[in-house]
PDB file of N, CA, C and O in Angstrom:
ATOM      1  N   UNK A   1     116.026-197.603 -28.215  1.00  0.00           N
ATOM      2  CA  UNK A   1     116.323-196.428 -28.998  1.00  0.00           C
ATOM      3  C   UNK A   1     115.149-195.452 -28.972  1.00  0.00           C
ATOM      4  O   UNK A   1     115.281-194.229 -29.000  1.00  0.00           O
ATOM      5  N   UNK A   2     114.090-196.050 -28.919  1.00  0.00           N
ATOM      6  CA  UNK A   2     112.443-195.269 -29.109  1.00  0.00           C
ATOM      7  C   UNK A   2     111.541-195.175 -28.420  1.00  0.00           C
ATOM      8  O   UNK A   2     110.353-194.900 -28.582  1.00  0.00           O
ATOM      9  N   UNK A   3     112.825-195.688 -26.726  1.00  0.00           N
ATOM     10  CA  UNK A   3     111.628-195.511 -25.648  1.00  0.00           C
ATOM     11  C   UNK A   3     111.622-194.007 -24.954  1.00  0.00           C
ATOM     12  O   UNK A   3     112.390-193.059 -25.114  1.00  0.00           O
ATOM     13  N   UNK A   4     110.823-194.115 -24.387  1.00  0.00           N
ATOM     14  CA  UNK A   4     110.146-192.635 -23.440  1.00  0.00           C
ATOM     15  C   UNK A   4     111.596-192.008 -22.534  1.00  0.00           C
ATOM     16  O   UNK A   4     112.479-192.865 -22.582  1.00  0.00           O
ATOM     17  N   UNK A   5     111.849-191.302 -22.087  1.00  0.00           N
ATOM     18  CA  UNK A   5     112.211-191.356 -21.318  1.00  0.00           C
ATOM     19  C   UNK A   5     111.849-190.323 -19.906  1.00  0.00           C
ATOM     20  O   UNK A   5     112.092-189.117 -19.946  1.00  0.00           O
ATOM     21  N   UNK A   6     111.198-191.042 -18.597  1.00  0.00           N
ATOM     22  CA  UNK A   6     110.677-190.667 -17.787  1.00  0.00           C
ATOM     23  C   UNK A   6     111.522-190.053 -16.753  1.00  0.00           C
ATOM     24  O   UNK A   6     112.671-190.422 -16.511  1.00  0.00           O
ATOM     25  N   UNK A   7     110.871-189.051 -16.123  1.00  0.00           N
ATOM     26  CA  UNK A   7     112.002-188.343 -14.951  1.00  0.00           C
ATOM     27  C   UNK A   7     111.948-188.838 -14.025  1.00  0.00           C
ATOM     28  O   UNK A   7     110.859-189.222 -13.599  1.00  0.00           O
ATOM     29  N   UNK A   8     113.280-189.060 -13.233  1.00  0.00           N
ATOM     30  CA  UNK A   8     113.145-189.442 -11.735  1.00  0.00           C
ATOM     31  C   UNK A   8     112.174-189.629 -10.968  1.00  0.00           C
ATOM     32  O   UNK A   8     111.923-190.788 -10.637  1.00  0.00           O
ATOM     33  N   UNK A   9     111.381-188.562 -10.487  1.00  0.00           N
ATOM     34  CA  UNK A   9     111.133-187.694  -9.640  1.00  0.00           C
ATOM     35  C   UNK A   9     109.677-186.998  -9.836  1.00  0.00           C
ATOM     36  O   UNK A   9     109.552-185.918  -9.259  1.00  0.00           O
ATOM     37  N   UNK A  10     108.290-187.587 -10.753  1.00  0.00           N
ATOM     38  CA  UNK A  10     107.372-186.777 -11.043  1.00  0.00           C
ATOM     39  C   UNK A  10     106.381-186.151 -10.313  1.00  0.00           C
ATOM     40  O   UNK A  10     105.562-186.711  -9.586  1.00  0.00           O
ATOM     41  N   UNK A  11     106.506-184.715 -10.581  1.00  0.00           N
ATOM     42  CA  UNK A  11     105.781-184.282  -9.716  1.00  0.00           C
ATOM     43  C   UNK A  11     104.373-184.585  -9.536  1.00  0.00           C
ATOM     44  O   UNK A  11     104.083-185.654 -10.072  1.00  0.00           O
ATOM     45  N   UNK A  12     103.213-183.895  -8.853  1.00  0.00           N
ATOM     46  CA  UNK A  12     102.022-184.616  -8.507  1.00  0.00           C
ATOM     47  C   UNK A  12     101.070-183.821  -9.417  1.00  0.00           C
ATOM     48  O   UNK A  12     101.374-182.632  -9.513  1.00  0.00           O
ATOM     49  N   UNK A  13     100.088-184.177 -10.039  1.00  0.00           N
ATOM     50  CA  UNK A  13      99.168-182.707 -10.703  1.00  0.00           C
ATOM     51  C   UNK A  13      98.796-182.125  -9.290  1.00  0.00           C
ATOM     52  O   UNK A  13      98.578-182.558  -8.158  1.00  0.00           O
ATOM     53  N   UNK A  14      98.843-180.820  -9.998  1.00  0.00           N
ATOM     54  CA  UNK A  14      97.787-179.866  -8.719  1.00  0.00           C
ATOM     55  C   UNK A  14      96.820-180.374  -8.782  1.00  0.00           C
ATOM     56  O   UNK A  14      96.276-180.982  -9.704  1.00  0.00           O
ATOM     57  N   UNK A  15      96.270-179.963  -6.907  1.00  0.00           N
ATOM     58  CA  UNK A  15      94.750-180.511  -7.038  1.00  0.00           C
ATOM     59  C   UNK A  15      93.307-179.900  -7.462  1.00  0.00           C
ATOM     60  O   UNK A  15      92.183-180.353  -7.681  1.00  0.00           O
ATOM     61  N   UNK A  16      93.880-178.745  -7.460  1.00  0.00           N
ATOM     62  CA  UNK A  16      92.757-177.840  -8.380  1.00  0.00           C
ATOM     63  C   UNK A  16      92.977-176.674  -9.240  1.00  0.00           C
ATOM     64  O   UNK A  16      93.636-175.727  -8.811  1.00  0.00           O
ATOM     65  N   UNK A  17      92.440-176.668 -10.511  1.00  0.00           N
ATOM     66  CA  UNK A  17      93.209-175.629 -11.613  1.00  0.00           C
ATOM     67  C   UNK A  17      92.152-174.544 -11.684  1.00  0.00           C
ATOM     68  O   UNK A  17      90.998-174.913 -11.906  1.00  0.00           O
ATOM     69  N   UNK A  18      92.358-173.478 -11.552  1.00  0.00           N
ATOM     70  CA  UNK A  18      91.596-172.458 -11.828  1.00  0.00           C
ATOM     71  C   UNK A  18      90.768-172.222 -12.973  1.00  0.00           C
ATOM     72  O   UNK A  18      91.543-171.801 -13.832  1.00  0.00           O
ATOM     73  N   UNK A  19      89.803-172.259 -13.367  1.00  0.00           N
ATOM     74  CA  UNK A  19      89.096-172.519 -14.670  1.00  0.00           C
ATOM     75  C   UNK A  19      88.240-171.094 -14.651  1.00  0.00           C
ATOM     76  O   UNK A  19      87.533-171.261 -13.657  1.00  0.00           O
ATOM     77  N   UNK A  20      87.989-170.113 -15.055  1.00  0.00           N
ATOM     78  CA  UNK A  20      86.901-168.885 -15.317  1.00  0.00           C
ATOM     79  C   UNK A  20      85.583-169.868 -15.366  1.00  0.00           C
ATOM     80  O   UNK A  20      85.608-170.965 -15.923  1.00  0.00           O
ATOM     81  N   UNK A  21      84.345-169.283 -14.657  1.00  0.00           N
ATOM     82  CA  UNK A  21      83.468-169.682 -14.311  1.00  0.00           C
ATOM     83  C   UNK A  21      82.457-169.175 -15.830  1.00  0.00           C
ATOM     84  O   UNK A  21      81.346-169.578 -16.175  1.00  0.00           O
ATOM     85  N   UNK A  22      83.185-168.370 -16.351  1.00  0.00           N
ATOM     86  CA  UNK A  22      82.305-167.605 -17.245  1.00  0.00           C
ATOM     87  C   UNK A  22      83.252-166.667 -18.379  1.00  0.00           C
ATOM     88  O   UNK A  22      83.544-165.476 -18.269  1.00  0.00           O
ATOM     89  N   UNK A  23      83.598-167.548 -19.414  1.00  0.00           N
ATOM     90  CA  UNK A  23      84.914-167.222 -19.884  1.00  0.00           C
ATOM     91  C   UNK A  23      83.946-165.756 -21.132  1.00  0.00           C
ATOM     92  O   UNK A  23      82.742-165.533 -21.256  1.00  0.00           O
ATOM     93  N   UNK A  24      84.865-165.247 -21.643  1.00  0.00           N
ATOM     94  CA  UNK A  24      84.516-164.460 -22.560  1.00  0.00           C
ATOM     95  C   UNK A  24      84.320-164.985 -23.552  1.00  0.00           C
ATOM     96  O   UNK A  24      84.920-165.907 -24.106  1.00  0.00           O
ATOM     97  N   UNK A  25      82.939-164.077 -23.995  1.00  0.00           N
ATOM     98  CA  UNK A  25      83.001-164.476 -25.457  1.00  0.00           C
ATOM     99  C   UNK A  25      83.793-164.033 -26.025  1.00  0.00           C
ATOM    100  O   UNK A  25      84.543-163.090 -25.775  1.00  0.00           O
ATOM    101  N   UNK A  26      83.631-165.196 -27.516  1.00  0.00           N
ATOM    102  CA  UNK A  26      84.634-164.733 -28.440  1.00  0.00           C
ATOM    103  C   UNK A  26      83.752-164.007 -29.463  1.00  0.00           C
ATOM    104  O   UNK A  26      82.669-164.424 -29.872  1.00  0.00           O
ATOM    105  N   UNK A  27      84.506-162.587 -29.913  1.00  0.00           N
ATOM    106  CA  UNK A  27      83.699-161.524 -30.807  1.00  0.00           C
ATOM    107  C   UNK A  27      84.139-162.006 -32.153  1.00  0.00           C
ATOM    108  O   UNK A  27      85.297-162.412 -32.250  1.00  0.00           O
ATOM    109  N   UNK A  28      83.395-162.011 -33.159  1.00  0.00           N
ATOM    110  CA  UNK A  28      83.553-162.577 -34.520  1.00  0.00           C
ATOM    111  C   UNK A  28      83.029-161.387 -35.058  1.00  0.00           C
ATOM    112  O   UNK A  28      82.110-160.671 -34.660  1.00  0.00           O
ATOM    113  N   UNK A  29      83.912-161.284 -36.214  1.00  0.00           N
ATOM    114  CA  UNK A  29      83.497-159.880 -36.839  1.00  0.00           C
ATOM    115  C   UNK A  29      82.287-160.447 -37.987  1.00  0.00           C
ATOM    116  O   UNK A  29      82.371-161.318 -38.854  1.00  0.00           O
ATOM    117  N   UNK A  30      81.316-159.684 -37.642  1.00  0.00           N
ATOM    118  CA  UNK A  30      79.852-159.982 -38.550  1.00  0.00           C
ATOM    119  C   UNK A  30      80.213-159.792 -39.847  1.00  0.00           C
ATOM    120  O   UNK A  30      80.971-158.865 -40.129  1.00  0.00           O
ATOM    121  N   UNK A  31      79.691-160.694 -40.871  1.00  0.00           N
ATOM    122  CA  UNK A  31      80.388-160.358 -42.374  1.00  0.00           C
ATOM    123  C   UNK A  31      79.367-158.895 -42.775  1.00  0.00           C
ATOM    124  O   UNK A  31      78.416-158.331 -42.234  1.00  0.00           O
ATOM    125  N   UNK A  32      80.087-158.710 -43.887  1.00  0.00           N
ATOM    126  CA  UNK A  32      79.591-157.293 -44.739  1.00  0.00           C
ATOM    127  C   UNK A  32      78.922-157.689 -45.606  1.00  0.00           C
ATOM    128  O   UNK A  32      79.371-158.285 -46.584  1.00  0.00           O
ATOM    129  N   UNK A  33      77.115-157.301 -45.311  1.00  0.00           N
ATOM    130  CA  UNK A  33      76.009-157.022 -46.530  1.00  0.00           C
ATOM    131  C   UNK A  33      76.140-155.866 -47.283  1.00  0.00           C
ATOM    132  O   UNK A  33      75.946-154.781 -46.735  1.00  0.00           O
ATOM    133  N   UNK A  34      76.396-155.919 -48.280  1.00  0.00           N
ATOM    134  CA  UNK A  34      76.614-154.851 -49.262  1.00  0.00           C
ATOM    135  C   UNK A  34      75.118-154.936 -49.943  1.00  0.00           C
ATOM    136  O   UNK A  34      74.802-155.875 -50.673  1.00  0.00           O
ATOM    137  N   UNK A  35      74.172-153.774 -49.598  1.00  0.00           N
ATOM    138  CA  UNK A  35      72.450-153.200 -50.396  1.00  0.00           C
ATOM    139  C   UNK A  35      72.919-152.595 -51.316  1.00  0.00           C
ATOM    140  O   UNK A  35      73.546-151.560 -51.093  1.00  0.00           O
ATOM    141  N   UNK A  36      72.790-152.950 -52.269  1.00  0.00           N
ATOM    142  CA  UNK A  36      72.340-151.523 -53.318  1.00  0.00           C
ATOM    143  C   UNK A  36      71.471-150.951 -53.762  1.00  0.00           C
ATOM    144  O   UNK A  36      70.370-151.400 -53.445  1.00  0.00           O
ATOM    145  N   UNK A  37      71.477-150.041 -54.447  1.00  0.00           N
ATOM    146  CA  UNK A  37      70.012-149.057 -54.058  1.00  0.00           C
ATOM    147  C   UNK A  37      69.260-149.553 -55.195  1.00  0.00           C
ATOM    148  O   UNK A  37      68.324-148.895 -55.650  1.00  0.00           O
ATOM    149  N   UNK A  38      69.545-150.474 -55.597  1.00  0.00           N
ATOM    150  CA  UNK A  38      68.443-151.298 -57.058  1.00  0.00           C
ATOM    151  C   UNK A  38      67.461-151.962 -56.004  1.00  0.00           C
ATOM    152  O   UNK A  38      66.250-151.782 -55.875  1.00  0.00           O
ATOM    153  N   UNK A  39      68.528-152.977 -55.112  1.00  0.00           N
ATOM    154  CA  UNK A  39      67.629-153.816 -53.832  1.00  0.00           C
ATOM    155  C   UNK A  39      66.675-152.859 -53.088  1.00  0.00           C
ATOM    156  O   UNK A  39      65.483-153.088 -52.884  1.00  0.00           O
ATOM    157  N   UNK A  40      67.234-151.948 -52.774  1.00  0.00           N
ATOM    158  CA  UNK A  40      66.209-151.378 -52.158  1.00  0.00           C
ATOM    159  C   UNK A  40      65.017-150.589 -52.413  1.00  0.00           C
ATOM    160  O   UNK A  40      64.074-150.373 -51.652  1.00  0.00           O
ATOM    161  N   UNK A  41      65.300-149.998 -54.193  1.00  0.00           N
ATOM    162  CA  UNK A  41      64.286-149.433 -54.715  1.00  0.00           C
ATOM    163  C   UNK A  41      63.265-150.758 -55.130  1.00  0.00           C
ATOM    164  O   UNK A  41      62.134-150.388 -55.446  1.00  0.00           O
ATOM    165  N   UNK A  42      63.467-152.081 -55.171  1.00  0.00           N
ATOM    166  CA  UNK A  42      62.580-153.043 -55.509  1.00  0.00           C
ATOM    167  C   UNK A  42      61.861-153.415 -54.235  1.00  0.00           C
ATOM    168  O   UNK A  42      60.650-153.498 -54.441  1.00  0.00           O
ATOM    169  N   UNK A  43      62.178-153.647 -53.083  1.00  0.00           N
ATOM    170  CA  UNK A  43      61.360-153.543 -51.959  1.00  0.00           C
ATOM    171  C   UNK A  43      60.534-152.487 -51.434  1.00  0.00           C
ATOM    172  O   UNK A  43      59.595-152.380 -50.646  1.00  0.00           O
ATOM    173  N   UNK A  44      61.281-151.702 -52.212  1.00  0.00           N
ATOM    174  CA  UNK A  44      60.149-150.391 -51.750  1.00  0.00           C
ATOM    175  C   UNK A  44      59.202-150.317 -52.792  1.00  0.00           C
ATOM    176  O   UNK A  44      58.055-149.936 -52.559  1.00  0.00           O
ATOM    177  N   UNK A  45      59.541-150.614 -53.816  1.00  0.00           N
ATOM    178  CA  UNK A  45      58.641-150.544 -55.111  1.00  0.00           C
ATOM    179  C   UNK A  45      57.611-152.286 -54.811  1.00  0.00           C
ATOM    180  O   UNK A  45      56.397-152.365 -54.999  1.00  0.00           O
ATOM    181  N   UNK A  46      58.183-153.049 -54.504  1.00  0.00           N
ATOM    182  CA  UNK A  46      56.933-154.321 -54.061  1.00  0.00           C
ATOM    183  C   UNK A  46      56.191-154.085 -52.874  1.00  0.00           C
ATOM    184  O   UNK A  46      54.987-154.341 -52.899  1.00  0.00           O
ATOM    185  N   UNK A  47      56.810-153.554 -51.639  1.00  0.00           N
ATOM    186  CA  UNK A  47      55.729-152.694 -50.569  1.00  0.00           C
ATOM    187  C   UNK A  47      54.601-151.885 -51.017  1.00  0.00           C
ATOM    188  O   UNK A  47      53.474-152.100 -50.570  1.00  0.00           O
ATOM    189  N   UNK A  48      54.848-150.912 -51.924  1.00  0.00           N
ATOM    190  CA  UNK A  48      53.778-150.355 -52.211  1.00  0.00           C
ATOM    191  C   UNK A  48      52.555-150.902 -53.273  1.00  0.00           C
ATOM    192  O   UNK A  48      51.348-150.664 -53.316  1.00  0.00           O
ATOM    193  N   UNK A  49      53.514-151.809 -54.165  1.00  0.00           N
ATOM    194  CA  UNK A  49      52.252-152.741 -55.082  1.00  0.00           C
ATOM    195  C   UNK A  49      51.367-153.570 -54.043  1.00  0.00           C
ATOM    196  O   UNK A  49      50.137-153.560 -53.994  1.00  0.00           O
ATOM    197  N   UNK A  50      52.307-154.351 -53.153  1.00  0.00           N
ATOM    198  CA  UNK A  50      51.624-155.142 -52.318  1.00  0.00           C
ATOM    199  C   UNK A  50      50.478-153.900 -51.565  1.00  0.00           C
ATOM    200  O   UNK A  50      49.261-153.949 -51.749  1.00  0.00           O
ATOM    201  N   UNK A  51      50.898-153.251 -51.047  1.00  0.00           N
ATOM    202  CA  UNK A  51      49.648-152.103 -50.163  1.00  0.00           C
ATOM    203  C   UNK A  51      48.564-151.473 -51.105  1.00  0.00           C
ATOM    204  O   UNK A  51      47.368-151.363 -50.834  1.00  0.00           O
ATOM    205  N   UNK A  52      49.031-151.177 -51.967  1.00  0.00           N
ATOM    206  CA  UNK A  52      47.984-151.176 -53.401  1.00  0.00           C
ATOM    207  C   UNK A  52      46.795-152.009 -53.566  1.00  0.00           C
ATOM    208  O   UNK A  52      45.610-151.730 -53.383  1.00  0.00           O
ATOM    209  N   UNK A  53      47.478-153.323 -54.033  1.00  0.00           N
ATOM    210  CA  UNK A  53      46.402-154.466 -54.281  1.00  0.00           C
ATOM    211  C   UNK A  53      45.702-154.768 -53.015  1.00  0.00           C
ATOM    212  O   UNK A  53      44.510-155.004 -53.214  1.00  0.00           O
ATOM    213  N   UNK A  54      46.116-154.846 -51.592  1.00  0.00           N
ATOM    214  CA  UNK A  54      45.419-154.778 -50.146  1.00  0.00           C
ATOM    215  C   UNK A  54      44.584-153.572 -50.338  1.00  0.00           C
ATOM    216  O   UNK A  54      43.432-153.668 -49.915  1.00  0.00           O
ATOM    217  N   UNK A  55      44.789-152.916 -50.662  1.00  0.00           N
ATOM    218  CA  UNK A  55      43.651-151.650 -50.442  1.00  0.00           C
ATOM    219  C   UNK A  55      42.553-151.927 -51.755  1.00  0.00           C
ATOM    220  O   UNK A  55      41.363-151.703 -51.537  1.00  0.00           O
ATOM    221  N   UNK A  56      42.882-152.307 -52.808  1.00  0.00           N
ATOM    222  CA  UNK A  56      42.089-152.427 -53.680  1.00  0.00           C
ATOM    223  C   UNK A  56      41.053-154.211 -53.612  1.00  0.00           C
ATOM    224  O   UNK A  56      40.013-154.601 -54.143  1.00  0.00           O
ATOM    225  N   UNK A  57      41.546-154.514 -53.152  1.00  0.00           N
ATOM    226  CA  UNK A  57      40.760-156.049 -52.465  1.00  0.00           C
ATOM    227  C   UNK A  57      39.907-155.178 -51.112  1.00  0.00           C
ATOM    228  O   UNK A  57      38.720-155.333 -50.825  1.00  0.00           O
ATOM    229  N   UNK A  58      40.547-154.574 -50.657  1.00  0.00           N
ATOM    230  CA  UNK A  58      39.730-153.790 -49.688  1.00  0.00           C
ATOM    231  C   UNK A  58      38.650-153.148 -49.842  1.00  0.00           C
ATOM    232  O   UNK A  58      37.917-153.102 -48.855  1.00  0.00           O
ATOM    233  N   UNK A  59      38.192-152.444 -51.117  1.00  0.00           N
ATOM    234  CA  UNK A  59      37.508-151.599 -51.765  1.00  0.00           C
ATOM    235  C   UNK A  59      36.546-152.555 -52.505  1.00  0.00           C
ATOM    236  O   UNK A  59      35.331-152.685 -52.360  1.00  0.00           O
ATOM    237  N   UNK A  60      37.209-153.048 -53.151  1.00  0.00           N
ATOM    238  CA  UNK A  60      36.021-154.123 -53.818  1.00  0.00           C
ATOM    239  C   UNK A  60      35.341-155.082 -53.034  1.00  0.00           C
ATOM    240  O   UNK A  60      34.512-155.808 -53.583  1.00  0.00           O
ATOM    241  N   UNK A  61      35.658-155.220 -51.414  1.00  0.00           N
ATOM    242  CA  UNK A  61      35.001-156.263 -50.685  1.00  0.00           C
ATOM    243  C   UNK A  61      33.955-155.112 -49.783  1.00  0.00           C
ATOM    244  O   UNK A  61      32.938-155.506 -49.213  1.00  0.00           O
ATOM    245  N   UNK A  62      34.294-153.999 -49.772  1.00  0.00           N
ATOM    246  CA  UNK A  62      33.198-153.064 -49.283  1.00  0.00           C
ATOM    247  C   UNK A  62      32.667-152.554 -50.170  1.00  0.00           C
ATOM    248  O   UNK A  62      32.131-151.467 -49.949  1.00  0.00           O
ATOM    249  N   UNK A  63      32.620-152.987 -51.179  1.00  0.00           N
ATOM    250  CA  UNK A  63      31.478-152.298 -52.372  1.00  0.00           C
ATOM    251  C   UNK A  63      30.762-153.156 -52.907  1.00  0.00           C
ATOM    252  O   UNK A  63      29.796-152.701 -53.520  1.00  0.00           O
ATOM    253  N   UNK A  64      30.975-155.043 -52.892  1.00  0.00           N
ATOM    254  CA  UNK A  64      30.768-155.888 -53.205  1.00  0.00           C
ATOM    255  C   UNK A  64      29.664-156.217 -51.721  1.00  0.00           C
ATOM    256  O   UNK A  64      28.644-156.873 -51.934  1.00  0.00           O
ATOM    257  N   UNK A  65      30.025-155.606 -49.933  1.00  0.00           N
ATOM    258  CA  UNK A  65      28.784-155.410 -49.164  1.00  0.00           C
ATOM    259  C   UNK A  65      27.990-154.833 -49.445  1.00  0.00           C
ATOM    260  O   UNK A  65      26.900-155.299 -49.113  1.00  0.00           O
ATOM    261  N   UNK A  66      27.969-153.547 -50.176  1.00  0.00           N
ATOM    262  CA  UNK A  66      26.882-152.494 -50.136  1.00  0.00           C
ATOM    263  C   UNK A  66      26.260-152.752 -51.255  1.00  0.00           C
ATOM    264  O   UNK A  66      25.482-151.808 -51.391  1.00  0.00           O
ATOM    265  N   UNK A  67      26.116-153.580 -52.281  1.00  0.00           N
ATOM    266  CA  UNK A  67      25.713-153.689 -53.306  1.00  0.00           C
ATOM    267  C   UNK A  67      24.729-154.847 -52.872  1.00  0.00           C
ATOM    268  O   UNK A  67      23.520-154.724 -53.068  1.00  0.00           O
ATOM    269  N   UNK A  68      25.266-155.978 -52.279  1.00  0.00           N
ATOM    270  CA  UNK A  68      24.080-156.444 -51.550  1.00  0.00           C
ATOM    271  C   UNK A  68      23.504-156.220 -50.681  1.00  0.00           C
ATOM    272  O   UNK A  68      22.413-156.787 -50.737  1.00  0.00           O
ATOM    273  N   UNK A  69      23.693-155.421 -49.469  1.00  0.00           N
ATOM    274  CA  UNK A  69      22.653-154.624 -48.925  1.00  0.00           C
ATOM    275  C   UNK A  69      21.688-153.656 -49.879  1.00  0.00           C
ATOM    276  O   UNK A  69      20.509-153.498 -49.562  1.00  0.00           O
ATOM    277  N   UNK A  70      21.984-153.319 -50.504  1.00  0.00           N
ATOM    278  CA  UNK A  70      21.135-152.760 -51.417  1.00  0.00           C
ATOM    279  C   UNK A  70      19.965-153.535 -52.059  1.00  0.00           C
ATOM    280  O   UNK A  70      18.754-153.411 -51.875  1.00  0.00           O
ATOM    281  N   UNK A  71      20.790-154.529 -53.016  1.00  0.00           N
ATOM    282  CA  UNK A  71      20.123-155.508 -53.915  1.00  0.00           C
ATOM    283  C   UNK A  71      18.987-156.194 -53.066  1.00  0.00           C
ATOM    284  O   UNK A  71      17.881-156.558 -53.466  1.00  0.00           O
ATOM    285  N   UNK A  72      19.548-156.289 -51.737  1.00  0.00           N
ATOM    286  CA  UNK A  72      18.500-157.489 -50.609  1.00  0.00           C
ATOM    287  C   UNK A  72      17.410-156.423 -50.112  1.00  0.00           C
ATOM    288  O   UNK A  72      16.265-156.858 -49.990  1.00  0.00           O
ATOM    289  N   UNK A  73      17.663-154.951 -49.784  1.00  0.00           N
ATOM    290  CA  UNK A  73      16.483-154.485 -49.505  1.00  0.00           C
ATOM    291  C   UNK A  73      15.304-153.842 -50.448  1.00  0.00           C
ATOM    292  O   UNK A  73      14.201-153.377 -50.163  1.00  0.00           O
ATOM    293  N   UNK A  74      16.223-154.062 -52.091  1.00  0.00           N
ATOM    294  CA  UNK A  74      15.581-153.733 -52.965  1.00  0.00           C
ATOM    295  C   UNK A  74      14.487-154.972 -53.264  1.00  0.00           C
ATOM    296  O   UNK A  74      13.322-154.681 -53.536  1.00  0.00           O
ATOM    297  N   UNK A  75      14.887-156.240 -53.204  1.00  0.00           N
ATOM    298  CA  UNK A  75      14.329-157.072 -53.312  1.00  0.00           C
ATOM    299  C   UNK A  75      12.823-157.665 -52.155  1.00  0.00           C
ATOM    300  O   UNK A  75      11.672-158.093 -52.251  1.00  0.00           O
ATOM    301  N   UNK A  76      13.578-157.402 -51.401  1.00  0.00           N
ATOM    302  CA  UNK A  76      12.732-157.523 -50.031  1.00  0.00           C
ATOM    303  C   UNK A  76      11.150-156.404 -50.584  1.00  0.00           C
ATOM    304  O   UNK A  76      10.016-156.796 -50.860  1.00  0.00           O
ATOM    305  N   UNK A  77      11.676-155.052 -50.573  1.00  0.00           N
ATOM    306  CA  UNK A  77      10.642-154.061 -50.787  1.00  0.00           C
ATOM    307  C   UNK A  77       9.444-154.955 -52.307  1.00  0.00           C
ATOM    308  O   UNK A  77       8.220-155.058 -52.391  1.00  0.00           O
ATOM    309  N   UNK A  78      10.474-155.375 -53.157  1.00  0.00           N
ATOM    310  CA  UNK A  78       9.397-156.330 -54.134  1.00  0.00           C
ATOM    311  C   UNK A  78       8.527-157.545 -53.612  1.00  0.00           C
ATOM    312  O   UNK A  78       7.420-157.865 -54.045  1.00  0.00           O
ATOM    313  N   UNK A  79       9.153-158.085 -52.718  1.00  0.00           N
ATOM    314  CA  UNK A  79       8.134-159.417 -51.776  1.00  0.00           C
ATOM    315  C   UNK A  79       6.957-158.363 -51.323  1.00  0.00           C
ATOM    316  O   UNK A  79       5.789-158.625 -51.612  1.00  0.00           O
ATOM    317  N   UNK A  80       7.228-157.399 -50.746  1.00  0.00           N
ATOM    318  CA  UNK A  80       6.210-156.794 -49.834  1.00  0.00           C
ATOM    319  C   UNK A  80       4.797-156.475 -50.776  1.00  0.00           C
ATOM    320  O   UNK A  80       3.641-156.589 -50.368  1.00  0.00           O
ATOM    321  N   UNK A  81       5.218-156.051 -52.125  1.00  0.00           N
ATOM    322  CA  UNK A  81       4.364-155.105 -52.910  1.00  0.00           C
ATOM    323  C   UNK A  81       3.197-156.691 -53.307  1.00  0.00           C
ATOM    324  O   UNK A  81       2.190-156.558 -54.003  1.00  0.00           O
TER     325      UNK A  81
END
């Protein structure tokens, strides 16, 4: 009742199937980032704190040199006397 039933006569597989050597990609639609301008006023507003405090570490490490160049040739001039 539940067997197969096979044809006469089966044909042969072909002996070679055409396959694309280099199939297309498949395009996927990129999802949607929705910015809002809160996000972006906070990155722009942490860019500039961050460039702030870099410039001000900047300032205090060249004023924190010249203060000992100073201090060392002030001192030096006291060995001499």
């Amino acid at each position: 009742m539940f067997l197969p039933k096979y044809p006469d006569s089966p044909t042969p597989p072909p002996a070679h199937t055409h396959a694309p050597t280099d199939p297309a990609p498949v395009h996927r639609p990129a999802p949607q980032i929705s910015v809002s301008a809160g996000a972006v006023a906070a990155v722009l507003v942490g860019g500039v704190v961050l460039t702030a405090l870099l410039a001000a570490v900047a300032v205090t490490a060249i004023s924190v040199a010249v203060a000992a160049v100073v201090l060392r040739s002030m001192l030096r001039d006291q060995h001499r006397r």
